[in-house]
Structure formats: structure tokens, C-alpha cells
């Protein structure tokens, strides 16, 4: 059984999203808390900007919960950079215990899942969960220097510049994290680093079907089933894989990456990166749940667990997908 | 309060350690479960060997617990490589949910702490916790290609080639994980990547003093207080820092890295890497606790959370330290 039920009903009592200028021109624009004027945030490097974004997201989430930084007992965070430096260097700014996590682009669900379990078990009162990504740091770390101006292939995605943070607590108001499902590492042999959607879709299908089977629910039981950054192609593959497993994903299924940019923003298969699902969850989803427009949401971002070294050594790309169930407060 | 008490008494019911040839010539030699004949394990690259080591450690730990792989409900693992590929690619070999963690060399404690909480809360029956490191992958990722033959400075340490794994469960026999203490990120401005001990010692001092104060214990209450890879210099700094905080660490204090190699093995300040504390804990410490030679152990490995990018951008090195209390079964 991969799914855990959280009987004490931990809630997302605070949330915050900060995004780059390009992201601020997309369909979720009006839901984001802060759109940066430039994607360096006044810092000398993109890496320092990525770290600063996360600091601002955490601070913003704490404020949105009506709390003070000192009320937060634990920070759970992770990101895509080598040795998750955005998270660890952001953690330095806060005087609280810190757990570094790595789930690639599944990190928002991983932090929320562990955070919710810790709060549910009354081990900590208020925990902060955060992640983020930056287009320019991801490009130069995983692909090519921006200055090269490499042409993008049709299956590629655009790493979201943005960071999202949530505060989880038993006290306060917000969507309830009622269940978490931890995913297995699934690798069907895709080794094209320009086609992450195809690499990660099987992990999403595995976690999603385990979740439905374990909880005896079906796709129609959710107002929204939301993957992270499978993108246009990856989310179509997921629909196919789920159909083969006997589950029909309908209009209530969506993918943050696929919906992140408009057609004319030229991002090929859509958005990607930890920031994609983190900023959509902590803006659009939380707001719509507070308005009771969504009453039950299954949020399941996926992560591609490869590195450039693994890829250069001929390895394929393993994927993982963690899921959380969010329920609007009654 | 950073310390959590685990009232259901989760135990380390299985453990396994695998090390490289050089490590097999050190003082802990007779306690290790497996000493590799060569540090490539028949793989084409050192990275693949590091991954294979972890697979073997997990499999060995499961066997030592008298369980089957299918009895394990969750794997928690992390390592030093970019995007923790050793762990994620090792996880691919096992059909179980996986949580990737990053705490640099504090990872053994981080996996055990979260694993023990999950088992204590009866969310999972048996969980596997693993980490490891490899001299040759760490050198080329963090420092220089081995072929350059760079001279080592006196404060440098030698990354341990080795992997350790534990199985945590409420059923079975072994040392009880009675408490866990999560640490804060501490950065006092050290930016010398050849002096990790100095960078990490303040984090150890912070977690250790928080632990003593939170639990109202003192150094004499433990048969062994064991840090991870502070090394010769870092462990001396810790003793000084603790004295300044009013705690006198005596002969019951030791550091895995400092004790890992003999003087004539030419490792300057001693061993380092996730593998140092992971292999000592899962061999020497667990065995001595089963013999009741140690009845109460405070295990607190530290991690340096920097990356080469952060260092090249002039950043200092933040440290973190997570602690667990182990008690021999009554």
C-alpha cells in the first residue's frame, strides 16, 4: 500500500508564488502573488536569483498564513540544481531545522507529503514546504549556455522561472491534505533528454493507478487531477497509458506544464521544472479550492531523476511521481 | 524544539556495509560486511559502481533483517552526486516507493530520522535507509580529475568508497531509534573547499547543543557520541565549540572520518563522504550495540551543502547536522 491517510487533517494554511516576467505573461498570470520585473532579482548570478526567489516564496507563504518566521518549526525544500543549492542556501536565511529533499520536478509533492505526515503526527506545529526552478540556471546546468542560442526540438519544454511555498499546519484555514501516495522509480528506457514528458509519464501512470486502486477511487471522484510538467506530449502519453490500465482521464485532467504558457510564447511542449507545479499549486489551485470551485484535487507532479553525467554514460531516464490529495475545507 | 521522541521504538533490524579496498585496510576492516576487491565492481564507470554498491548494501541489509525485498515498503536514500543519481538509479532496481533526500554527508541520519518517524507512525512496516559515496566520483565531480594527480592540502579529507544501508521496523531485533533531532543550516563563512571539517563543525555544535538542551541530557549520558566526517581538524573544532557552549566532550566522543583510516594510509584529516558514517554505523556501531558494549549512542553526521557552482560564485559553505539517538534493546 503506497497511500497514507492523514486523519488529523493537516492543511495548507499559507501559500505564495513568485514567477519570472515570461511566466507572468502566461494564462496563470493573475493568480501569481508576485511577477518579477527581471529574472535576476537584482542578484549577480541566476543561481543567486533562484535562491532569492525561494527565500521570498517562503517569507510570503509565512505572511499569507498570518504567522511569523519564528512560528515555523521546520523547512522542507529541494530543487534541480546540483546539491540543491537554491534550497540549502535559502535555508541559511531562516533560523529553523531543514530537511533537504530531491525529487526533481516532483519535489513540491514530496515536501508536502513528508511535511503533512510530520504535522499530522504532531511532531511539528507549522512546517514550510518549498521548491523552485529558474530557466537560465537549468539551461546552463542541464543543456547549453544560453549564449549559444541552440535551437530547441519540438519535444522540448521551457523551464519555469518561479518558486512556490506552502505552510502546512493543523491550525488555520486552507485545503486539507487528506492523503499522500509515494511513488516508485519507473524507467521504461527513454534516454532523450529533450523528451522529459515521455520519460516521466510512466511514473505518473504507475503512481496514479496505484492511488486509484489503493484508495478505491476513480478519475471522476476528483474535480481536478493535476500532473506537474509532463507537457503537451507527456500528458497525452499519460492519458494513453491510463486508458491501457483501464482508467479514463477526462476533462478534469490537466498538466501544469502544458497549461503554463500561451501558444504564442514559443515553448514547444510547454513548461517544466520544479517551479511549474509549485507556482500553479500555490496560486491557482489553492485559490480555487478556497473558493470551493475545486473540492477535491489530486496533485501529482513527476520528476526525471537523471543527471548530465548519467546521460553521458548512456543511461536512460528514471522517473518518479508522488501524489497528494487536497480537499476543500467543509 | 528540534527533537522528536519516538514512543513506538522503531529499530534498526537489518544493516549492511560494503567498502572499497583502501577502506578495507583501515581500523574498521573486520566489522564491514563486504570489502570490494576493486573499486569499480565490474562496472564501466565509477558512477555506475557507486550505484551498484548501494544496490548491494540495500539487498544485504534486507537479508540481514531476515526479510525479502518485497517486504520493504519504502526506500529513503541520498548521496553526493549531482541529482543524487546513485540513489535514484539504485532505486530503479527495487519495486518499492522511493523518497530521494539530500543532506550531503548527513544523509544517513536524515534517512534514518524520516524512516523512523514513518515507521513509528505505522505508515510503513519496513523501510530501507541507504547512502554511500565513492572516492573517484567525488574527486572528479567536486575537485579535479584523478589523472591530474593534484597534491592534497593538510586539511583535506579522503572520500570513503562505501555504502551502508539499514532496515527500520517495529518488528525484529536491533538498536532502537528513540529520538531524532533535525538540524538547522549553519554557515559561519568558511569558504575553503579543502577544509570541510571547519565548515561543518558549527552545524554539529548547533545540533548537539540543541539536542542536549532539548532533551535535558549531557555528554556523559551517552556511551558514544559519533559525528560523521568532521575529520581530525573538524572534530577538534567541535570539541572547542562545545566547550564554549558549556558542554565538555570527553573520551566518549568520536568521529567516523577521523577514525576511518590508519595514520599510514595518508588521508590527511581522515575520511569523508556519506559512506564514512553510513558504513561505520551499519557495521561497528550496530554490532557493538547488539553486544551491549554501547547501550546509548548519539549519531550525528554533518553535511556540507555547497556545490562547485556556489563555490565558484564566491559563496561560503553552509553545514547541516541531523542526529538520532540509538538505544540497545533491553
XYZ file of C-alpha atoms in Angstrom:
660
model
C 0.000 0.000 0.000
C 1.609 3.232 -1.181
C -1.103 5.585 0.070
C -1.251 7.015 3.586
C -4.376 8.597 5.018
C -3.835 11.609 7.271
C -6.586 11.537 9.850
C -5.722 14.749 11.676
C -6.323 16.748 8.510
C -3.195 18.885 8.053
C -3.942 21.963 5.945
C -2.161 24.295 3.569
C -2.703 27.412 5.662
C -0.387 29.691 3.696
C 0.916 29.760 0.152
C 2.911 32.036 -2.121
C 4.077 32.062 -5.713
C 6.724 34.199 -7.387
C 7.497 33.952 -11.107
C 9.645 35.483 -13.836
C 8.492 38.028 -16.445
C 7.768 35.435 -19.159
C 5.733 33.346 -16.717
C 3.829 36.494 -15.768
C 2.567 36.732 -19.338
C 1.024 33.261 -19.330
C -2.523 32.107 -18.533
C -1.945 31.864 -14.745
C -0.662 35.443 -14.561
C -3.470 36.891 -12.480
C -3.196 34.155 -9.868
C 0.507 34.598 -9.068
C 1.409 36.638 -5.995
C 4.460 38.314 -7.491
C 5.785 38.703 -11.036
C 9.459 39.701 -11.166
C 10.394 42.621 -13.433
C 13.616 40.903 -14.434
C 14.721 37.354 -13.802
C 17.890 38.267 -11.907
C 16.078 39.891 -8.974
C 18.999 42.271 -8.570
C 21.417 39.398 -7.917
C 24.762 38.894 -9.648
C 24.005 35.409 -10.939
C 20.948 33.413 -11.950
C 21.753 30.836 -9.257
C 21.656 33.505 -6.564
C 18.387 34.775 -8.061
C 16.894 31.282 -7.892
C 17.844 31.090 -4.217
C 16.441 34.571 -3.521
C 13.143 33.611 -5.197
C 12.781 30.716 -2.783
C 13.531 32.940 0.210
C 10.818 35.336 -0.960
C 8.358 32.489 -1.561
C 8.913 31.090 1.942
C 8.613 34.533 3.545
C 5.482 35.253 1.510
C 3.867 31.941 2.471
C 4.556 32.568 6.149
C 2.940 36.009 5.885
C -0.043 34.622 3.980
C -0.597 32.172 6.856
C -0.683 35.096 9.270
C 2.383 33.734 11.026
C 5.882 34.983 11.835
C 9.049 33.279 10.606
C 9.748 32.155 14.174
C 6.437 30.267 14.224
C 7.746 27.853 11.589
C 9.350 24.754 13.077
C 10.791 23.060 10.007
C 11.616 23.770 6.374
C 11.408 21.044 3.731
C 12.817 22.052 0.371
C 14.563 20.868 -2.744
C 15.342 21.968 -6.282
C 17.050 20.950 -9.516
C 20.487 22.477 -9.049
C 23.457 20.273 -8.203
C 23.454 19.628 -4.439
C 20.112 21.542 -4.265
C 21.958 24.782 -3.508
C 18.924 27.048 -4.014
C 17.188 25.302 -1.136
C 20.156 24.917 1.198
C 21.347 28.487 0.693
C 17.789 29.771 1.126
C 17.526 27.723 4.339
C 20.551 29.598 5.665
C 18.394 32.719 5.870
C 15.937 31.085 8.250
C 16.613 30.003 11.802
C 14.767 26.671 11.605
C 15.603 22.978 11.126
C 15.892 21.999 7.482
C 15.373 18.788 5.534
C 16.765 18.787 2.017
C 14.821 16.634 -0.438
C 15.394 15.649 -4.022
C 12.553 14.542 -6.213
C 13.442 16.671 -9.256
C 10.189 18.211 -10.507
C 8.106 16.073 -8.123
C 9.596 17.995 -5.197
C 6.530 20.111 -4.336
C 4.536 16.928 -3.665
C 7.444 15.279 -1.843
C 7.887 18.228 0.554
C 4.134 18.499 1.147
C 3.752 14.745 1.664
C 6.523 14.480 4.266
C 5.564 17.825 5.806
C 1.925 16.788 6.119
C 2.896 13.473 7.765
C 5.101 15.286 10.298
C 2.331 17.772 11.102
C -0.320 15.025 11.178
C 1.830 13.133 13.707
C 2.087 16.336 15.784
C 5.874 16.226 15.567
C 5.922 19.827 14.338
C 3.279 22.561 14.549
C 3.925 24.572 11.384
C 6.179 23.457 8.548
C 7.213 25.278 5.383
C 7.461 23.365 2.091
C 9.172 24.959 -0.883
C 10.712 24.420 -4.264
C 11.546 26.381 -7.391
C 13.413 26.464 -10.661
C 14.974 29.012 -12.992
C 15.131 28.828 -16.771
C 18.648 30.206 -17.018
C 20.241 28.041 -14.299
C 18.593 24.898 -15.651
C 19.634 25.625 -19.230
C 23.282 26.063 -18.407
C 23.416 23.181 -15.950
C 21.489 20.567 -17.928
C 21.776 21.737 -21.537
C 23.829 24.504 -23.136
C 25.000 28.015 -22.250
C 22.230 30.456 -23.182
C 24.714 32.429 -25.281
C 24.950 29.527 -27.752
C 21.357 30.108 -28.813
C 20.767 26.419 -29.505
C 17.680 25.523 -31.476
C 15.014 23.729 -29.468
C 13.477 20.468 -30.604
C 9.678 20.054 -30.821
C 9.520 17.779 -27.731
C 11.481 20.207 -25.540
C 9.974 22.167 -22.666
C 10.760 25.528 -21.124
C 11.955 25.516 -17.507
C 9.721 27.780 -15.446
C 11.391 30.627 -13.577
C 9.441 30.606 -10.366
C 9.190 29.409 -6.819
C 6.270 28.293 -4.690
C 5.949 27.687 -0.972
C 3.259 26.347 1.348
C 2.806 26.377 5.094
C 1.274 23.192 6.499
C -0.385 23.163 9.924
C -3.299 21.687 11.852
C -4.342 25.224 12.854
C -5.664 27.725 10.331
C -7.666 27.547 7.141
C -6.965 26.118 3.736
C -7.126 22.970 1.630
C -6.730 19.763 3.660
C -4.009 17.272 2.682
C -6.055 14.152 3.292
C -3.846 11.510 1.645
C -0.362 11.070 0.237
C 0.880 8.439 -2.204
C 4.610 7.814 -2.560
C 5.750 6.694 -5.992
C 8.186 4.104 -7.278
C 11.068 4.829 -9.629
C 9.975 3.786 -13.107
C 12.269 3.657 -16.127
C 10.980 2.402 -19.451
C 14.217 3.203 -21.263
C 13.637 6.689 -22.673
C 17.039 8.380 -22.967
C 16.201 11.531 -24.917
C 16.888 14.460 -22.568
C 14.791 16.625 -24.868
C 11.747 14.486 -24.223
C 11.214 14.515 -20.473
C 7.476 14.125 -20.804
C 7.849 10.682 -22.356
C 10.422 9.699 -19.719
C 8.211 10.717 -16.796
C 4.724 9.699 -17.991
C 5.144 6.019 -16.982
C 5.943 7.060 -13.388
C 2.808 9.213 -13.303
C 0.761 6.305 -14.656
C 2.195 3.953 -12.014
C 1.502 6.281 -9.083
C -1.904 7.285 -10.409
C -3.122 3.724 -10.915
C -1.689 2.646 -7.528
C -3.514 5.567 -5.964
C -6.851 4.725 -7.599
C -6.513 1.039 -6.754
C -5.294 1.620 -3.186
C -7.967 4.158 -2.329
C -10.723 2.563 -4.405
C -11.336 5.872 -6.160
C -11.641 6.626 -9.871
C -10.808 9.652 -12.033
C -14.357 11.049 -11.773
C -14.005 11.344 -7.986
C -11.708 14.333 -8.402
C -12.580 17.832 -9.612
C -9.021 18.155 -10.841
C -6.230 15.659 -11.461
C -3.118 17.736 -11.973
C 0.305 16.482 -13.058
C 3.373 18.696 -12.903
C 5.387 19.122 -16.046
C 4.629 16.251 -18.391
C 3.935 18.895 -21.016
C 1.852 18.507 -24.124
C 3.304 15.210 -25.308
C 3.876 13.650 -21.878
C 0.345 14.330 -20.723
C -1.045 12.747 -23.901
C 1.126 9.696 -23.223
C -0.233 9.565 -19.668
C -3.813 9.579 -20.940
C -2.944 6.665 -23.245
C -1.112 4.713 -20.529
C -4.002 5.167 -18.119
C -6.504 4.068 -20.720
C -4.466 0.891 -21.193
C -4.707 0.345 -17.429
C -8.487 0.815 -17.576
C -8.765 4.379 -16.263
C -10.187 7.079 -18.485
C -8.828 10.553 -17.725
C -11.354 13.133 -18.847
C -11.646 16.912 -18.863
C -10.791 17.026 -15.155
C -7.221 16.041 -16.020
C -4.670 18.774 -16.626
C -0.902 19.316 -16.538
C 0.730 22.453 -15.112
C 3.483 22.473 -17.745
C 1.085 22.012 -20.635
C -1.072 24.940 -19.471
C 1.720 27.213 -18.256
C 2.352 29.330 -21.345
C 0.196 30.552 -24.203
C 0.651 29.096 -27.687
C 2.471 32.168 -28.932
C 5.058 32.054 -26.149
C 7.011 29.511 -28.178
C 7.761 26.924 -25.511
C 7.245 23.835 -27.679
C 5.708 21.216 -25.325
C 5.124 23.727 -22.506
C 6.647 24.495 -19.125
C 8.793 22.294 -16.923
C 10.852 22.467 -13.749
C 10.018 22.278 -10.046
C 8.647 25.803 -10.297
C 5.878 24.846 -12.738
C 3.782 22.736 -10.373
C 4.889 24.666 -7.273
C 3.661 28.031 -8.542
C 0.407 26.689 -10.033
C -0.442 24.790 -6.838
C 0.353 27.731 -4.583
C -1.653 30.200 -6.627
C -4.403 28.939 -8.922
C -5.180 25.626 -7.184
C -5.171 26.904 -3.593
C -7.242 29.953 -4.559
C -9.832 27.906 -6.471
C -10.069 25.464 -3.569
C -10.663 28.261 -1.097
C -13.498 29.413 -3.366
C -14.821 25.806 -3.360
C -14.609 25.753 -7.183
C -12.422 22.681 -6.749
C -13.446 20.497 -3.829
C -11.144 17.526 -4.336
C -7.826 17.718 -6.173
C -5.242 15.027 -6.877
C -1.881 16.765 -7.318
C 0.877 14.527 -8.667
C 3.973 16.166 -10.138
C 6.608 13.939 -11.707
C 10.398 14.121 -11.580
C 13.060 12.982 -14.049
C 15.877 11.667 -11.878
C 18.767 11.771 -14.317
C 21.903 13.918 -14.335
C 24.044 15.027 -17.266
C 26.689 12.516 -16.138
C 24.215 9.627 -16.177
C 23.000 10.679 -19.591
C 26.529 10.996 -20.983
C 27.219 7.490 -19.713
C 24.355 6.189 -21.837
C 21.830 5.753 -19.047
C 18.113 6.101 -19.618
C 15.976 8.499 -17.569
C 14.149 7.152 -14.493
C 11.023 8.969 -13.377
C 9.207 9.261 -10.072
C 5.812 10.688 -9.130
C 4.453 11.480 -5.681
C 0.793 12.377 -5.161
C -1.216 14.272 -2.582
C -4.978 14.562 -2.254
C -6.298 18.018 -1.389
C -9.820 18.559 -0.106
C -11.550 21.904 0.315
C -12.474 22.620 3.916
C -16.063 21.786 4.745
C 12.015 22.064 19.981
C 14.070 20.269 17.349
C 13.977 16.822 18.976
C 11.219 14.277 18.447
C 10.722 11.297 20.732
C 9.618 8.074 19.045
C 7.467 6.239 21.540
C 6.799 3.111 19.493
C 10.519 2.308 19.475
C 11.391 1.719 15.811
C 14.503 -0.442 15.494
C 17.360 -0.983 13.089
C 16.548 -4.614 12.383
C 18.954 -5.084 9.497
C 22.169 -3.422 8.412
C 24.889 -3.877 5.823
C 28.151 -2.187 4.875
C 30.200 -2.513 1.718
C 33.518 -0.692 1.233
C 36.399 -0.286 -1.196
C 39.823 -1.944 -0.928
C 41.526 1.018 0.794
C 38.695 1.235 3.338
C 39.082 -2.489 3.946
C 42.620 -1.857 5.191
C 41.543 0.607 7.877
C 40.712 0.073 11.560
C 37.064 -0.883 10.946
C 38.013 -3.597 8.457
C 36.836 -6.583 10.474
C 33.417 -5.064 11.080
C 32.487 -4.427 7.437
C 30.256 -6.970 5.734
C 31.949 -6.828 2.349
C 35.266 -5.430 1.119
C 35.404 -4.958 -2.647
C 38.438 -6.336 -4.472
C 38.475 -3.359 -6.822
C 36.542 -0.127 -6.613
C 34.795 -0.496 -9.970
C 32.804 -3.585 -9.005
C 32.997 -4.758 -12.605
C 31.150 -1.668 -13.854
C 32.283 0.547 -16.712
C 32.330 3.779 -14.693
C 32.861 4.795 -11.073
C 29.375 6.324 -11.014
C 27.808 3.022 -12.004
C 29.954 1.317 -9.353
C 28.711 3.752 -6.704
C 25.137 2.922 -7.680
C 25.839 -0.829 -7.647
C 27.367 -0.543 -4.163
C 24.152 0.964 -2.887
C 22.060 -1.765 -4.514
C 24.237 -4.372 -2.785
C 24.033 -2.552 0.555
C 20.234 -2.406 0.391
C 19.966 -6.066 -0.635
C 22.400 -7.051 2.123
C 20.507 -5.095 4.766
C 17.227 -6.713 3.752
C 18.839 -10.173 4.041
C 20.393 -9.341 7.396
C 16.910 -8.439 8.659
C 15.682 -11.875 7.592
C 13.289 -10.249 5.144
C 12.647 -10.390 1.411
C 12.902 -7.362 -0.880
C 9.124 -7.437 -1.282
C 8.730 -6.969 2.481
C 10.222 -3.475 2.226
C 7.590 -0.775 1.794
C 9.737 2.305 1.175
C 13.289 3.275 0.318
C 14.813 6.520 1.600
C 18.170 7.340 0.066
C 20.502 10.106 -0.996
C 24.105 10.695 -1.974
C 26.611 13.330 -3.075
C 26.381 13.036 -6.842
C 24.553 15.672 -8.865
C 20.813 14.888 -8.785
C 21.643 12.006 -6.363
C 21.900 9.577 -9.281
C 23.435 6.739 -7.230
C 20.304 6.606 -5.120
C 17.730 7.134 -7.839
C 19.322 4.641 -10.214
C 19.703 2.132 -7.371
C 16.013 2.649 -6.522
C 15.158 1.614 -10.073
C 16.262 -1.915 -9.198
C 13.688 -2.220 -6.421
C 9.952 -2.322 -6.814
C 9.134 -0.016 -3.890
C 8.216 3.653 -3.317
C 11.248 5.905 -3.075
C 11.980 9.201 -1.362
C 15.145 10.953 -2.518
C 16.843 13.018 0.172
C 19.786 15.360 0.137
C 21.700 16.104 3.291
C 25.192 15.672 1.817
C 27.217 13.652 4.360
C 24.437 13.913 6.957
C 22.233 11.725 4.761
C 22.470 8.508 6.827
C 20.910 10.328 9.795
C 18.360 12.121 7.596
C 17.132 8.865 6.028
C 17.006 7.101 9.403
C 15.252 10.021 11.084
C 12.478 10.288 8.492
C 12.306 6.499 8.115
C 11.978 6.014 11.869
C 9.206 8.629 12.086
C 7.269 6.915 9.277
C 7.643 3.509 10.938
C 6.851 4.931 14.371
C 3.637 6.419 12.951
C 2.791 2.981 11.480
C 2.610 4.482 7.991
C 5.015 1.830 6.692
C 6.019 -1.528 8.176
C 9.603 -1.914 6.978
C 11.657 0.875 5.404
C 15.148 0.797 3.919
C 17.525 3.720 4.516
C 20.702 3.996 2.477
C 23.525 6.224 1.381
C 27.033 5.939 0.023
C 29.935 7.707 -1.613
C 32.857 6.884 -3.888
C 36.310 8.453 -3.809
C 36.679 8.572 -7.573
C 33.256 10.030 -8.395
C 33.565 12.668 -5.675
C 37.060 13.701 -6.759
C 36.081 14.289 -10.336
C 32.779 15.936 -9.549
C 33.893 18.234 -6.728
C 37.630 18.649 -7.279
C 39.902 17.530 -10.113
C 40.199 14.587 -12.493
C 42.174 11.825 -10.750
C 44.603 11.766 -13.683
C 45.863 15.241 -12.763
C 47.389 13.848 -9.583
C 46.786 17.084 -7.671
C 48.606 17.492 -4.381
C 46.359 17.394 -1.336
C 46.432 20.087 1.321
C 46.822 19.186 5.021
C 43.176 19.989 5.849
C 41.794 17.793 3.063
C 39.944 14.531 3.640
C 39.605 11.335 1.656
C 36.116 10.466 0.376
C 35.206 6.988 1.562
C 34.301 4.437 -1.099
C 31.488 2.626 0.600
C 27.778 2.292 1.110
C 25.675 1.470 4.149
C 22.027 0.548 4.492
C 19.652 -0.067 7.380
C 16.204 -1.605 7.651
C 13.928 0.104 10.161
C 10.885 -1.669 11.576
C 8.840 -2.100 14.739
C 9.230 -5.889 14.407
C 12.564 -7.611 14.845
C 15.663 -7.024 16.910
C 18.278 -4.318 16.908
C 19.151 -0.879 18.280
C 16.113 1.302 18.974
C 15.902 4.761 17.375
C 14.429 6.535 20.381
C 14.838 10.166 19.332
C 15.686 12.272 16.304
C 16.908 15.870 16.194
C 16.689 17.836 12.949
C 19.387 20.443 12.441
C 19.468 23.999 11.143
C 21.632 25.226 8.294
C 24.622 26.991 9.840
C 27.168 28.993 7.877
C 29.955 30.831 9.659
C 31.618 31.932 6.449
C 34.201 29.204 5.794
C 34.756 29.041 2.031
C 37.754 26.720 1.758
C 36.515 23.599 -0.043
C 39.603 21.797 1.231
C 38.539 22.351 4.816
C 35.110 20.785 5.129
C 35.642 19.940 8.790
C 35.842 23.613 9.723
C 32.797 24.416 7.570
C 30.642 21.693 9.149
C 31.719 21.792 12.823
C 29.453 24.767 13.695
C 26.391 22.846 12.427
C 27.360 19.857 14.589
C 27.783 22.145 17.603
C 24.379 23.723 16.986
C 22.510 20.418 16.680
C 24.424 18.824 19.557
C 23.770 21.668 21.983
C 20.099 21.890 20.887
C 19.824 18.163 21.480
C 21.366 18.321 24.964
C 19.242 21.317 25.944
C 16.007 19.967 24.437
C 16.349 16.518 25.988
C 17.985 17.683 29.218
C 20.841 15.237 28.671
C 24.581 15.813 28.838
C 27.583 14.271 27.072
C 28.157 11.723 29.868
C 24.698 10.222 29.287
C 25.919 8.580 26.082
C 28.340 5.695 25.688
C 29.267 7.097 22.299
C 28.722 10.461 20.617
C 29.637 9.936 16.999
C 29.905 12.603 14.302
C 30.250 11.705 10.628
C 33.140 13.189 8.734
C 34.375 16.241 10.575
C 37.807 14.628 10.372
C 40.783 15.367 12.595
C 40.587 19.167 12.460
C 36.793 19.489 12.353
C 36.290 17.227 15.353
C 38.818 19.265 17.350
C 36.923 22.427 16.396
C 33.682 20.781 17.558
C 35.219 19.965 20.955
C 36.269 23.629 21.280
C 32.884 24.987 20.159
C 31.052 22.709 22.584
C 33.330 23.736 25.435
C 32.475 27.370 24.673
C 28.789 26.385 24.942
C 29.451 24.727 28.314
C 29.499 21.075 27.224
C 32.645 19.028 27.686
C 33.010 16.221 25.140
C 35.195 13.509 26.629
C 36.564 10.151 25.531
C 33.076 9.020 24.549
C 33.201 11.424 21.602
C 34.485 10.168 18.263
C 34.253 10.995 14.554
C 33.865 8.336 11.850
C 36.057 10.222 9.381
C 38.821 10.822 11.902
C 38.970 7.119 12.816
C 38.367 5.694 9.349
C 41.925 5.185 8.117
C 45.214 4.393 9.825
C 47.905 7.083 10.057
C 49.984 5.489 7.324
C 47.088 5.497 4.835
C 47.919 9.124 4.017
C 44.444 10.652 4.130
C 45.451 13.929 5.804
C 42.488 14.818 8.069
C 40.791 11.417 7.602
C 37.767 10.072 5.771
C 34.747 11.942 4.459
C 31.655 11.377 2.336
C 28.211 9.915 3.033
C 29.820 6.474 3.054
C 32.005 7.201 6.084
C 29.259 7.445 8.696
C 26.936 5.054 6.832
C 29.421 2.165 6.824
C 30.641 2.724 10.409
C 27.077 2.923 11.743
C 25.921 -0.147 9.852
C 28.884 -2.272 10.923
C 30.828 -1.296 14.034
C 28.127 0.671 15.876
C 25.229 -1.720 15.263
C 27.375 -4.743 16.142
C 28.685 -3.190 19.388
C 25.148 -2.200 20.353
C 23.867 -5.719 19.791
C 26.661 -6.898 22.124
C 25.524 -4.233 24.653
C 29.029 -2.753 24.636
C 27.361 0.528 23.692
C 23.965 0.996 25.307
C 23.187 4.561 24.233
C 24.660 6.215 21.150
C 24.144 9.698 19.729
C 24.849 9.536 15.998
C 25.071 12.923 14.272
C 26.725 13.111 10.870
C 27.178 16.530 9.278
C 26.760 17.647 5.678
C 28.414 20.458 3.697
C 25.680 21.802 1.456
C 27.725 23.605 -1.174
C 28.198 22.846 -4.868
C 31.121 23.686 -7.131
C 28.935 26.384 -8.754
C 28.200 28.037 -5.406
C 31.869 27.920 -4.512
C 32.932 29.380 -7.855
C 30.461 32.208 -7.293
C 32.258 33.103 -4.065
C 29.734 31.577 -1.678
C 30.732 30.177 1.701
C 29.861 26.613 2.744
C 26.685 26.038 4.808
C 26.576 22.976 7.028
C 23.769 20.892 8.474
C 23.700 18.133 11.080
C 20.889 15.733 11.920
C 21.060 13.492 14.987
C 19.496 10.217 16.081
C 19.634 8.528 19.466
C 20.171 4.776 19.413
C 19.491 2.618 22.447
C 20.414 -1.047 22.852
C 17.374 -3.279 23.303
C 16.634 -4.102 26.909
